[in-house]
Amino acid sequence: NAGVIQTPRHKVTGKGQEATLWCEPISGHSAVFWYRQTIVQGLEFLTYFRNQAPIDDSGMPKERFSAQMPNQSHSTLKIQSTQPQDSAVYLCASSLAQGSYEQYFGPGTRLTVL
Amino acid sequence: QQQVRQSPQSLTVWEGETAILNCSYENSAFDYFPWYQQFPGEGPALLIAIRSVSDKKEDGGFTIFFNKREKNLSLHIKDSQPGDSATYFCAASGTGGYKVVFGSGTRLLVSP
C-alpha cells in the first residue's frame, strides 16, 4: 500500500499563473479531503469528496479555487491566478467513508507563489 | 472561533521524560478524538485515537486521557525519545461525521 500520493511535492509559480495539484488516494478509500496548511492558519479544511461526488466545499475560497475528482483514483485542486497568499502546503487525505473517517494524509504539495 | 485548543504551543522535555500535551474542545457533539503526528516535510500521520465512551487509551508509549465532563484530553508520551520530536495535532469529529477539526498543534522537542 503506497499511501496517499501527491504530486508535485513542490511547485513554484509566478503571481497570476495557474497551479494544478494532484492527489491519488489509497486504493479502496472512497473519501478524499483537501486541506491547506500554513504557519499562521494551521490546518484548514478545503473540500471533501465521497465516491467522487463533491460533498462539502465550504472551506474553498470562492474565487480561483476549484477541485475535481474525475475518477476514484485521483483528485485535482486547481488554483487560478495564484497570489502570494496562496503559498502554503496543500495536503490531501483519504479515508473509508464510514465509521470514524480516519484520515490518511499524503506528504503534501508545497506551493510557493512568487 | 477555535473549536479545538491545544497547549502548550511548544514543549521541550529531556530524553526519557514523559511529555504531556493538552487539548480542549467546545462542541459537545464531538465524540472521536484522533491525535496526529507530523514531521517536517511530511503529512500528518494518525498516531492514536479515542472515542468519548472511553476515558483512557493506550498504544505503546502513547496514552490518551479523556475527561468528557471537562471537555479536555491529554496525550502522554512516556519515555520520550529524540525521534518523538515532531508537531502533534489534536483533532475532533462527531459521530458519523466526516469533518475533522484540528487544533493548532504542539511542537515537541525531545533533547538527548
Tab-separated table of C-alpha atoms in Angstrom:
chain	number	residue	atom	x	y	z
A	1	ASN	CA	0.000	0.000	0.000
A	2	ALA	CA	1.705	3.147	-1.219
A	3	GLY	CA	-0.347	5.516	0.874
A	4	VAL	CA	-1.754	8.761	-0.449
A	5	ILE	CA	0.349	10.098	-3.300
A	6	GLN	CA	0.605	13.798	-4.045
A	7	THR	CA	2.363	15.396	-6.978
A	8	PRO	CA	4.270	17.535	-7.385
A	9	ARG	CA	5.914	17.775	-3.994
A	10	HIS	CA	6.992	21.338	-4.666
A	11	LYS	CA	5.616	23.867	-7.076
A	12	VAL	CA	6.732	27.419	-7.713
A	13	THR	CA	4.517	29.722	-9.717
A	14	GLY	CA	4.587	33.360	-10.611
A	15	LYS	CA	1.815	35.635	-9.461
A	16	GLY	CA	-1.170	35.237	-11.768
A	17	GLN	CA	-0.250	31.807	-13.050
A	18	GLU	CA	-2.306	28.661	-12.629
A	19	ALA	CA	-1.369	25.760	-10.368
A	20	THR	CA	-2.796	22.248	-10.507
A	21	LEU	CA	-2.132	19.849	-7.675
A	22	TRP	CA	-2.723	16.114	-7.921
A	23	CYS	CA	-3.751	13.538	-5.377
A	24	GLU	CA	-4.045	9.769	-5.637
A	25	PRO	CA	-5.969	8.349	-2.654
A	26	ILE	CA	-5.349	4.996	-1.065
A	27	SER	CA	-6.935	2.249	-3.144
A	28	GLY	CA	-10.344	1.378	-1.757
A	29	HIS	CA	-10.820	4.675	0.044
A	30	SER	CA	-13.912	6.458	-1.169
A	31	ALA	CA	-13.485	9.726	0.720
A	32	VAL	CA	-10.958	12.377	-0.302
A	33	PHE	CA	-10.185	15.568	1.556
A	34	TRP	CA	-8.106	18.610	0.715
A	35	TYR	CA	-6.519	20.806	3.377
A	36	ARG	CA	-4.269	23.826	3.361
A	37	GLN	CA	-1.570	24.201	5.979
A	38	THR	CA	0.196	27.414	6.906
A	39	ILE	CA	2.086	28.533	9.970
A	40	VAL	CA	-0.468	31.244	10.703
A	41	GLN	CA	-3.753	29.435	9.975
A	42	GLY	CA	-2.730	25.878	10.755
A	43	LEU	CA	-4.647	23.056	9.068
A	44	GLU	CA	-7.645	24.389	7.180
A	45	PHE	CA	-10.288	22.169	5.611
A	46	LEU	CA	-10.909	22.997	1.964
A	47	THR	CA	-13.152	20.390	0.405
A	48	TYR	CA	-14.407	16.801	0.602
A	49	PHE	CA	-15.443	14.196	-1.960
A	50	ARG	CA	-17.258	10.943	-1.314
A	51	ASN	CA	-17.464	8.346	-4.077
A	52	GLN	CA	-16.123	11.045	-6.423
A	53	ALA	CA	-19.035	13.383	-5.702
A	54	PRO	CA	-18.338	16.791	-4.155
A	55	ILE	CA	-19.966	16.839	-0.722
A	56	ASP	CA	-18.611	19.874	1.065
A	57	ASP	CA	-16.551	22.714	-0.352
A	58	SER	CA	-17.235	25.134	2.461
A	59	GLY	CA	-13.539	25.769	3.030
A	60	MET	CA	-12.698	26.633	-0.537
A	61	PRO	CA	-12.048	30.267	-1.386
A	62	LYS	CA	-14.956	31.071	-3.677
A	63	GLU	CA	-12.875	32.545	-6.403
A	64	ARG	CA	-9.881	30.993	-8.126
A	65	PHE	CA	-10.008	27.630	-6.296
A	66	SER	CA	-11.665	24.525	-7.698
A	67	ALA	CA	-11.402	20.805	-7.061
A	68	GLN	CA	-12.426	17.791	-9.046
A	69	MET	CA	-12.435	14.052	-8.709
A	70	PRO	CA	-12.930	12.635	-12.205
A	71	ASN	CA	-12.359	9.049	-11.108
A	72	GLN	CA	-11.784	7.069	-7.931
A	73	SER	CA	-8.037	7.090	-8.371
A	74	HIS	CA	-7.300	10.779	-8.429
A	75	SER	CA	-8.390	14.230	-7.455
A	76	THR	CA	-7.083	17.628	-8.501
A	77	LEU	CA	-7.014	21.010	-6.832
A	78	LYS	CA	-6.691	23.902	-9.245
A	79	ILE	CA	-5.800	27.436	-8.269
A	80	GLN	CA	-6.230	30.045	-10.952
A	81	SER	CA	-4.387	33.354	-10.962
A	82	THR	CA	-2.267	32.385	-7.974
A	83	GLN	CA	-1.460	35.041	-5.413
A	84	PRO	CA	1.377	35.161	-2.841
A	85	GLN	CA	-1.145	34.489	-0.058
A	86	ASP	CA	-1.902	31.127	-1.689
A	87	SER	CA	1.574	29.960	-0.705
A	88	ALA	CA	1.066	27.011	1.617
A	89	VAL	CA	1.348	23.251	1.894
A	90	TYR	CA	-1.676	21.622	0.321
A	91	LEU	CA	-2.499	18.275	1.865
A	92	CYS	CA	-4.704	15.540	0.502
A	93	ALA	CA	-6.145	12.838	2.742
A	94	SER	CA	-8.305	9.807	2.106
A	95	SER	CA	-10.436	7.573	4.262
A	96	LEU	CA	-13.068	4.917	4.182
A	97	ALA	CA	-16.337	6.859	4.011
A	98	GLN	CA	-17.788	5.188	7.059
A	99	GLY	CA	-17.231	4.761	10.752
A	100	SER	CA	-14.645	7.019	12.242
A	101	TYR	CA	-13.477	8.510	8.979
A	102	GLU	CA	-9.856	8.013	9.994
A	103	GLN	CA	-7.940	10.120	7.560
A	104	TYR	CA	-4.636	9.201	5.999
A	105	PHE	CA	-2.628	12.109	4.697
A	106	GLY	CA	-0.283	12.417	1.785
A	107	PRO	CA	3.070	14.215	2.069
A	108	GLY	CA	1.628	17.437	0.706
A	109	THR	CA	2.496	19.809	-2.106
A	110	ARG	CA	4.375	22.928	-1.087
A	111	LEU	CA	3.167	25.764	-3.305
A	112	THR	CA	5.242	28.910	-3.468
A	113	VAL	CA	3.834	31.890	-5.351
A	114	LEU	CA	6.442	34.491	-6.163
B	1	GLN	CA	-13.617	30.538	16.557
B	2	GLN	CA	-11.246	27.800	17.554
B	3	GLN	CA	-13.209	24.688	18.430
B	4	VAL	CA	-10.143	22.670	19.419
B	5	ARG	CA	-7.433	24.265	21.515
B	6	GLN	CA	-4.015	22.877	22.254
B	7	SER	CA	-1.413	23.778	24.809
B	8	PRO	CA	1.384	24.386	25.119
B	9	GLN	CA	2.315	25.711	21.707
B	10	SER	CA	5.759	24.226	22.149
B	11	LEU	CA	7.273	21.868	24.677
B	12	THR	CA	10.797	20.718	25.391
B	13	VAL	CA	11.498	17.651	27.502
B	14	TRP	CA	14.579	15.597	28.215
B	15	GLU	CA	15.012	12.156	26.757
B	16	GLY	CA	13.307	9.604	28.997
B	17	GLU	CA	10.796	12.054	30.462
B	18	THR	CA	7.047	11.936	29.937
B	19	ALA	CA	5.745	14.650	27.643
B	20	ILE	CA	2.199	15.848	28.311
B	21	LEU	CA	0.267	17.608	25.565
B	22	ASN	CA	-3.087	19.141	26.337
B	23	CYS	CA	-6.225	19.631	24.277
B	24	SER	CA	-9.675	21.036	24.955
B	25	TYR	CA	-12.781	21.361	22.826
B	26	GLU	CA	-16.057	23.234	22.804
B	27	ASN	CA	-18.511	21.185	20.798
B	28	SER	CA	-20.319	18.576	22.925
B	29	ALA	CA	-21.203	16.701	19.742
B	30	PHE	CA	-17.579	15.704	19.232
B	31	ASP	CA	-17.079	12.075	20.146
B	32	TYR	CA	-13.980	10.951	18.282
B	33	PHE	CA	-10.568	12.422	19.017
B	34	PRO	CA	-7.571	11.426	16.921
B	35	TRP	CA	-4.058	12.665	17.536
B	36	TYR	CA	-1.786	13.173	14.573
B	37	GLN	CA	1.992	13.342	14.497
B	38	GLN	CA	3.716	15.410	11.847
B	39	PHE	CA	7.406	15.517	10.969
B	40	PRO	CA	8.831	18.338	8.850
B	41	GLY	CA	8.207	17.787	5.163
B	42	GLU	CA	5.605	15.098	5.753
B	43	GLY	CA	1.848	14.987	6.111
B	44	PRO	CA	0.221	14.346	9.488
B	45	ALA	CA	0.073	10.674	10.444
B	46	LEU	CA	-2.615	9.202	12.675
B	47	LEU	CA	-0.950	8.277	15.959
B	48	ILE	CA	-3.701	7.239	18.347
B	49	ALA	CA	-7.391	7.975	18.784
B	50	ILE	CA	-10.060	7.732	21.446
B	51	ARG	CA	-13.836	7.725	21.496
B	52	SER	CA	-15.761	9.650	24.116
B	53	VAL	CA	-17.130	6.457	25.684
B	54	SER	CA	-13.626	5.741	26.979
B	55	ASP	CA	-11.528	7.712	29.409
B	56	LYS	CA	-8.177	6.196	28.517
B	57	LYS	CA	-6.494	4.713	25.509
B	58	GLU	CA	-3.011	3.270	25.372
B	59	ASP	CA	-0.884	2.299	22.427
B	60	GLY	CA	2.762	1.581	23.039
B	61	GLY	CA	4.258	4.539	24.831
B	62	PHE	CA	1.349	6.838	23.917
B	63	THR	CA	-1.642	7.286	26.233
B	64	ILE	CA	-4.701	9.490	25.853
B	65	PHE	CA	-6.540	10.569	28.990
B	66	PHE	CA	-10.028	11.877	28.269
B	67	ASN	CA	-12.363	13.884	30.514
B	68	LYS	CA	-15.753	14.243	28.901
B	69	ARG	CA	-17.218	16.383	31.642
B	70	GLU	CA	-14.407	18.917	31.403
B	71	LYS	CA	-14.163	18.584	27.614
B	72	ASN	CA	-10.465	18.064	27.666
B	73	LEU	CA	-7.952	15.399	26.898
B	74	SER	CA	-4.230	14.926	27.047
B	75	LEU	CA	-1.637	12.888	25.226
B	76	HIS	CA	1.128	11.424	27.368
B	77	ILE	CA	4.289	10.292	25.655
B	78	LYS	CA	6.152	8.043	28.043
B	79	ASP	CA	9.935	7.678	27.905
B	80	SER	CA	10.232	10.345	25.213
B	81	GLN	CA	12.962	9.856	22.621
B	82	PRO	CA	14.568	12.359	20.251
B	83	GLY	CA	12.723	10.576	17.431
B	84	ASP	CA	9.442	11.686	19.015
B	85	SER	CA	10.341	15.302	18.243
B	86	ALA	CA	7.508	16.420	15.973
B	87	THR	CA	4.371	18.511	15.909
B	88	TYR	CA	1.330	16.859	17.450
B	89	PHE	CA	-2.189	17.785	16.445
B	90	CYS	CA	-5.273	17.073	18.492
B	91	ALA	CA	-8.402	16.732	16.382
B	92	ALA	CA	-12.090	16.098	16.892
B	93	SER	CA	-15.128	14.970	14.951
B	94	GLY	CA	-18.721	13.894	15.573
B	95	THR	CA	-20.408	10.513	15.149
B	96	GLY	CA	-20.695	9.592	11.520
B	97	GLY	CA	-19.252	12.951	10.621
B	98	TYR	CA	-16.529	13.387	8.129
B	99	LYS	CA	-15.363	16.797	9.158
B	100	VAL	CA	-12.352	16.738	11.442
B	101	VAL	CA	-11.445	19.909	13.300
B	102	PHE	CA	-7.760	20.263	14.063
B	103	GLY	CA	-6.069	22.133	16.859
B	104	SER	CA	-3.141	24.414	16.165
B	105	GLY	CA	-0.598	21.828	17.242
B	106	THR	CA	2.086	21.414	19.878
B	107	ARG	CA	5.674	21.330	18.737
B	108	LEU	CA	7.565	18.823	20.866
B	109	LEU	CA	11.323	18.759	21.141
B	110	VAL	CA	12.966	15.902	22.995
B	111	SER	CA	16.510	16.768	23.967
B	112	PRO	CA	19.079	13.987	24.355
